[in-house]
XYZ file of C-alpha atoms in Angstrom:
441
model
C 80.433 84.793 143.920
C 81.324 88.483 142.893
C 84.518 88.185 144.851
C 85.848 85.609 142.498
C 84.948 87.192 139.160
C 86.636 90.278 140.743
C 90.140 87.765 141.536
C 89.450 85.923 138.010
C 89.395 89.275 135.892
C 92.302 90.278 137.671
C 94.351 87.498 137.085
C 93.411 87.643 133.460
C 94.548 91.293 133.115
C 97.961 90.522 134.304
C 99.220 88.283 131.464
C 97.686 91.460 129.008
C 99.606 93.584 131.022
C 102.707 91.558 130.482
C 102.099 91.388 126.952
C 101.387 95.119 126.219
C 104.637 95.868 127.870
C 106.267 93.293 125.738
C 104.948 94.515 122.668
C 105.979 98.591 123.724
C 109.653 97.129 124.340
C 109.251 95.321 120.531
C 108.253 98.950 119.550
C 111.189 100.711 120.940
C 113.321 97.796 119.504
C 112.282 98.261 115.863
C 112.063 102.197 116.097
C 115.695 102.698 117.685
C 116.957 100.181 115.007
C 115.327 102.460 112.329
C 116.529 105.479 113.710
C 120.163 103.966 114.354
C 119.863 103.275 110.396
C 119.434 106.814 109.705
C 122.386 108.230 111.830
C 124.449 105.717 110.425
C 123.543 106.699 106.987
C 124.320 110.537 107.748
C 120.846 111.639 106.660
C 119.756 112.430 110.452
C 117.854 115.521 110.047
C 118.707 118.011 113.423
C 116.360 120.893 113.930
C 117.949 124.045 114.791
C 116.241 126.592 117.424
C 115.682 129.864 116.223
C 114.919 132.560 118.568
C 114.194 135.376 116.837
C 111.428 136.647 114.052
C 112.084 135.125 110.574
C 114.443 137.428 108.482
C 117.387 137.813 106.210
C 119.619 137.700 109.872
C 118.004 135.501 112.567
C 119.539 134.359 116.074
C 120.096 130.838 116.576
C 120.035 128.983 120.095
C 123.431 127.952 120.822
C 124.841 130.214 118.310
C 126.782 133.275 118.570
C 126.006 136.098 115.946
C 124.240 138.791 118.346
C 120.616 139.307 118.504
C 119.778 139.181 114.744
C 116.984 142.170 115.188
C 116.372 143.871 111.647
C 114.693 147.274 110.938
C 112.445 146.691 108.195
C 112.177 149.321 105.121
C 109.218 151.198 104.583
C 106.293 150.161 102.796
C 107.347 147.275 100.802
C 110.496 149.106 99.388
C 112.589 145.944 99.794
C 114.666 146.285 96.849
C 116.539 148.893 98.840
C 116.683 147.244 102.167
C 119.714 148.025 104.252
C 119.397 146.294 107.579
C 120.486 148.589 110.412
C 122.719 145.770 112.077
C 125.418 143.244 110.774
C 124.534 140.932 113.890
C 122.766 137.622 113.339
C 123.163 134.810 111.389
C 122.379 135.149 107.614
C 119.418 132.719 106.808
C 120.021 131.340 103.443
C 117.498 128.623 103.418
C 113.926 130.230 104.145
C 110.911 130.125 101.667
C 110.745 133.760 102.582
C 111.089 134.967 99.018
C 109.917 138.327 99.068
C 110.892 139.167 102.829
C 107.328 139.253 104.289
C 107.236 136.991 106.889
C 108.402 139.614 109.482
C 107.088 142.970 107.177
C 105.523 145.098 109.986
C 102.356 145.889 107.711
C 101.622 142.147 107.409
C 102.209 141.649 111.072
C 99.723 144.496 112.041
C 97.206 143.124 109.580
C 97.687 139.986 111.897
C 97.094 141.537 114.947
C 94.349 143.571 113.428
C 92.646 140.250 112.728
C 93.454 138.475 115.754
C 91.795 141.472 117.626
C 88.469 141.630 115.601
C 88.169 137.661 114.627
C 89.721 136.228 117.852
C 92.450 133.359 117.930
C 90.290 130.568 116.241
C 86.991 129.206 115.000
C 86.850 126.026 117.135
C 85.260 124.217 113.744
C 85.267 123.437 110.532
C 83.858 125.609 107.681
C 80.806 124.215 106.808
C 79.883 124.015 110.785
C 80.378 127.655 111.868
C 84.318 128.102 110.853
C 83.668 130.397 107.926
C 83.791 134.417 108.645
C 84.010 137.076 106.227
C 87.939 137.345 106.568
C 88.328 133.987 104.703
C 85.640 134.839 102.247
C 87.689 138.028 101.368
C 90.759 136.184 101.013
C 89.418 133.497 98.691
C 88.140 136.234 96.292
C 91.170 138.084 96.479
C 93.347 134.861 95.853
C 91.014 133.957 92.820
C 91.265 137.891 91.734
C 95.190 137.683 91.797
C 95.260 134.420 89.663
C 92.826 135.644 87.332
C 90.526 132.757 88.204
C 86.542 132.110 89.069
C 87.012 131.061 92.374
C 89.443 129.949 95.303
C 89.157 127.484 98.537
C 91.445 127.820 101.832
C 92.943 124.645 103.152
C 95.390 124.568 106.557
C 98.377 124.059 104.065
C 98.886 123.274 100.266
C 99.832 119.730 101.479
C 95.782 119.625 102.377
C 94.879 121.019 99.075
C 96.838 118.406 97.164
C 95.903 115.768 99.431
C 92.191 117.001 98.987
C 91.815 117.645 95.202
C 92.450 114.487 93.027
C 90.343 112.189 95.463
C 87.270 114.708 95.016
C 87.941 115.371 91.344
C 88.877 112.097 89.512
C 86.944 108.875 89.637
C 88.170 105.283 88.135
C 87.014 106.015 84.635
C 89.968 109.218 84.910
C 93.485 109.330 84.373
C 96.098 111.556 86.089
C 99.474 111.976 84.545
C 102.069 113.264 86.860
C 105.691 114.296 86.667
C 108.006 111.584 88.709
C 109.723 114.520 90.358
C 106.263 116.127 91.793
C 106.356 117.169 95.646
C 105.434 114.324 98.219
C 102.122 116.338 98.457
C 101.017 115.669 94.873
C 102.420 111.967 94.744
C 100.249 111.170 98.286
C 97.365 113.132 96.692
C 97.444 110.898 93.695
C 97.730 107.893 95.815
C 93.954 108.719 97.263
C 92.286 109.064 94.374
C 90.749 106.125 92.090
C 91.841 107.250 88.671
C 94.350 105.419 86.342
C 97.821 106.606 87.543
C 100.596 107.263 84.515
C 104.063 108.714 85.528
C 106.086 110.316 83.007
C 109.908 110.958 82.930
C 110.800 114.539 84.604
C 110.228 117.194 82.395
C 110.031 114.827 79.213
C 107.539 115.735 77.066
C 107.980 113.021 74.604
C 107.315 110.411 77.565
C 104.140 112.877 78.594
C 102.767 112.548 75.170
C 103.345 108.805 74.800
C 101.398 108.518 78.006
C 98.429 110.905 77.125
C 98.127 108.689 74.087
C 97.832 105.674 76.275
C 95.362 107.439 78.346
C 92.932 108.572 75.192
C 90.563 105.495 76.441
C 89.622 107.326 79.700
C 87.093 110.058 80.306
C 88.981 112.874 81.919
C 92.581 113.173 81.678
C 94.593 115.299 84.333
C 98.029 116.616 83.766
C 99.768 117.271 87.333
C 102.978 119.385 87.652
C 104.814 121.247 89.821
C 105.415 124.724 88.483
C 109.107 125.378 89.985
C 110.721 122.196 91.481
C 111.632 122.412 94.840
C 114.333 120.429 94.874
C 116.403 121.523 91.638
C 114.804 124.775 91.169
C 113.769 123.886 87.586
C 110.539 125.210 86.055
C 107.917 122.766 84.307
C 107.822 123.557 80.550
C 104.396 124.906 80.656
C 104.005 125.900 77.042
C 104.694 122.310 75.879
C 102.469 120.899 78.730
C 99.523 122.935 77.658
C 100.172 122.227 74.011
C 100.274 118.747 74.534
C 97.231 118.837 76.695
C 95.310 120.623 74.292
C 96.219 118.374 71.564
C 94.988 115.357 73.595
C 91.949 116.411 75.334
C 93.688 116.995 78.750
C 93.552 119.322 81.934
C 96.302 120.944 83.406
C 97.156 121.183 87.113
C 99.672 123.440 88.564
C 101.400 123.637 92.020
C 102.507 127.141 92.652
C 103.989 126.999 95.997
C 107.610 127.723 94.821
C 106.370 130.272 92.014
C 103.327 132.286 93.537
C 104.413 135.846 94.555
C 107.877 136.127 92.527
C 107.642 134.297 89.100
C 106.250 136.134 86.587
C 105.936 140.010 85.400
C 103.710 140.346 88.502
C 104.426 137.430 90.311
C 101.548 135.437 89.644
C 103.537 132.238 88.919
C 104.937 130.055 86.392
C 101.784 130.035 83.919
C 102.399 134.067 83.869
C 106.045 133.774 83.473
C 105.563 130.938 80.419
C 102.195 133.027 79.224
C 99.836 129.992 79.637
C 97.627 131.786 82.648
C 94.652 131.148 80.509
C 95.282 127.405 79.808
C 96.093 126.102 83.326
C 92.759 124.474 84.510
C 93.752 124.295 88.101
C 96.543 125.839 90.514
C 97.408 124.920 94.071
C 99.534 127.344 96.047
C 100.742 128.174 99.594
C 100.139 130.932 101.907
C 103.201 129.747 104.071
C 106.192 130.840 101.740
C 106.177 133.885 99.651
C 102.791 135.166 101.140
C 103.188 136.046 104.522
C 105.175 132.610 105.430
C 102.641 131.490 108.085
C 100.621 128.579 106.701
C 97.877 127.829 104.773
C 97.152 126.684 101.069
C 94.406 127.050 98.417
C 92.861 125.573 95.285
C 92.028 128.269 92.604
C 90.055 127.262 89.544
C 86.556 126.696 87.673
C 84.007 127.694 90.465
C 82.006 124.386 89.733
C 85.352 122.697 90.963
C 85.429 125.177 94.075
C 81.905 124.019 94.939
C 82.522 120.273 94.338
C 85.766 120.809 96.818
C 83.762 122.278 99.240
C 81.346 119.467 99.214
C 83.643 116.315 98.832
C 87.461 117.489 99.943
C 88.301 115.669 102.967
C 90.870 117.816 104.431
C 88.739 120.975 103.989
C 85.892 119.097 105.408
C 87.567 117.557 108.840
C 89.611 120.454 109.162
C 89.687 123.557 111.032
C 89.178 126.636 109.838
C 92.398 128.922 108.794
C 93.256 131.054 112.150
C 91.652 135.001 111.691
C 95.417 135.887 111.833
C 96.690 133.958 109.414
C 94.156 134.971 106.932
C 94.902 138.509 107.850
C 98.540 138.465 107.311
C 98.095 136.590 103.512
C 95.708 138.923 102.593
C 97.938 142.160 103.388
C 100.595 140.044 101.400
C 98.568 139.950 98.648
C 97.858 143.831 98.944
C 101.429 144.803 98.964
C 102.600 142.281 96.302
C 99.752 143.769 93.754
C 100.665 147.478 94.638
C 104.091 146.852 93.417
C 106.128 144.458 91.271
C 109.618 146.089 91.957
C 110.340 143.419 94.356
C 110.405 140.699 91.629
C 113.461 142.676 89.477
C 115.604 143.087 92.734
C 115.359 139.126 93.219
C 116.151 138.346 89.922
C 119.387 140.447 89.858
C 119.905 138.598 93.172
C 119.288 135.203 92.342
C 121.720 135.828 89.074
C 124.517 137.336 91.209
C 124.777 134.136 93.547
C 124.457 131.790 90.982
C 127.224 132.956 88.690
C 129.646 133.668 92.060
C 129.172 129.669 92.751
C 129.621 128.729 89.306
C 132.595 130.690 88.882
C 134.204 129.340 92.098
C 133.598 125.882 90.900
C 130.230 124.685 92.572
C 127.747 123.094 90.237
C 124.297 124.631 91.088
C 121.000 123.108 89.560
C 118.306 125.012 87.800
C 118.232 128.170 86.136
C 117.204 131.579 87.212
C 114.855 130.537 90.151
C 116.134 131.661 93.529
C 116.191 128.130 94.609
C 119.899 127.517 94.232
C 120.802 123.666 94.725
C 124.292 123.546 95.931
C 125.383 119.904 94.786
C 127.673 117.618 96.686
C 126.345 114.363 96.312
C 127.539 112.694 99.496
C 124.998 113.174 102.520
C 127.746 113.436 105.127
C 129.316 116.061 103.030
C 126.309 117.941 103.161
C 125.516 117.538 106.337
C 128.947 118.135 107.569
C 129.458 121.469 105.343
C 126.033 123.222 106.305
C 127.410 122.750 110.156
C 130.744 124.418 109.502
C 128.774 127.260 107.289
C 126.958 127.764 110.640
C 129.898 128.084 112.500
C 130.823 130.852 109.911
C 127.249 132.763 110.438
C 125.663 131.145 107.225
C 122.187 129.397 108.349
C 122.115 126.498 105.334
C 120.389 122.949 105.321
C 121.825 119.796 103.684
C 119.135 117.819 102.132
C 119.910 114.220 101.298
C 117.633 110.957 101.259
C 114.855 110.626 101.427
C 114.093 113.963 100.600
C 116.226 113.719 97.333
C 117.740 110.630 95.516
C 120.640 108.519 96.904
C 123.924 110.001 95.456
C 122.418 113.528 95.206
C 123.102 115.301 98.831
C 123.147 118.908 98.263
C 122.840 122.193 100.271
C 119.799 124.044 99.084
C 120.453 127.888 99.090
C 117.232 130.134 98.458
C 117.593 133.892 97.927
C 115.119 136.254 99.525
C 114.469 139.676 98.263
C 115.591 141.070 101.647
C 119.042 139.779 101.146
C 121.556 142.537 100.361
C 124.429 142.140 97.754
C 126.653 142.085 100.923
C 125.022 139.130 102.375
C 125.240 136.981 99.002
C 128.812 137.944 98.622
C 129.337 136.854 102.343
C 127.569 133.367 101.733
C 129.399 132.752 98.840
C 132.934 133.484 100.363
C 131.986 131.189 103.406
C 130.711 128.542 100.815
C 134.205 128.574 99.102
C 136.068 128.225 102.294
C 134.000 125.475 103.836
C 134.450 123.727 99.926
C 137.957 123.888 100.120
C 138.078 122.526 103.676
C 135.896 119.737 103.142
C 137.556 118.970 99.430
C 134.230 119.864 97.542
C 136.661 122.567 95.606
C 140.456 122.228 94.703
């Protein structure tokens, strides 16, 4: 009897196995069709492999250009940076705005934190994953932004995913710029509040939406401070004025502003003089502030306390690794010691923009180190980026779905550790490649 049951089970399992194999074959077919469509559209994104530290000059696997080893200048004298070597590929597409990703003091702080606090916590914050290094960094972030408190996340994507659902209820409303970052859009989708989308930077449309949203309990206007694809800056003065007029709160994502916009690098709210009118700031440690990883929310104390109780990415993610916290903390120290770097970045950004426009290129945005060189066609952007690499310049073409169809571009990002010679060489390569591909006459 027992043998009969075993035989029956084996026979029953065989068709299931065949069905499972058929499902896997079907899945492969669906995936290959999707991948081929991406290749056919010219929007395939290849990952170049860097075999050196992040910096203005890097070494790329399979691309000649020397070891790309840089000697970093003294304590945060980045505006006077002169590289000891001209070898390596010039990197013009990193979010390494202040050049701190490989700063010796930042690296040393990471090594010290690794030695003192270990590789990781193997825990979420509320169980046994909070160390003094986390609390110290949160206090430093709140002080830097002149807010009451701050809370750390594994990334700013997680910070955006965890904010709106915890804060807003069905009787509330959120009003979002149509070109906000994908993480803001995804975070808003998770919440149960009424959702309004206003046209990009259109204050008349925002006001109309605010008037419509007066029936809700809380109204939160959500915007990027600096928009990462176009390099334009939100009109925070006008947004805050409208928010005050219609009883709304203001949330700003400062990922592409923290550390280098504003007189002391506090961000777009400092740049536009509305630090006391922005309620909530989310930002990252993974760009200007060391470039490793991590994000945060800073704002009113009760909000941060609520996020510690209800924010799902915070509650269900491991703590930020101590080495990452140590690097970010040192980056903040360096930034608060001197703001000379901010002035140098502005001059270098203007140098690149003016030379590119004089050559005949269209560069979006104004005065931000994100400089989108508009090309329109996805294949053109990709091919030009490949040819730029052959000439020793590392840039990437951006196309759909990262940007709208027909608005492909090469996004150039200026770093404080780029020299004027680096910038001029980049422009020269753009002109040469642009003429080769018919993007310039």
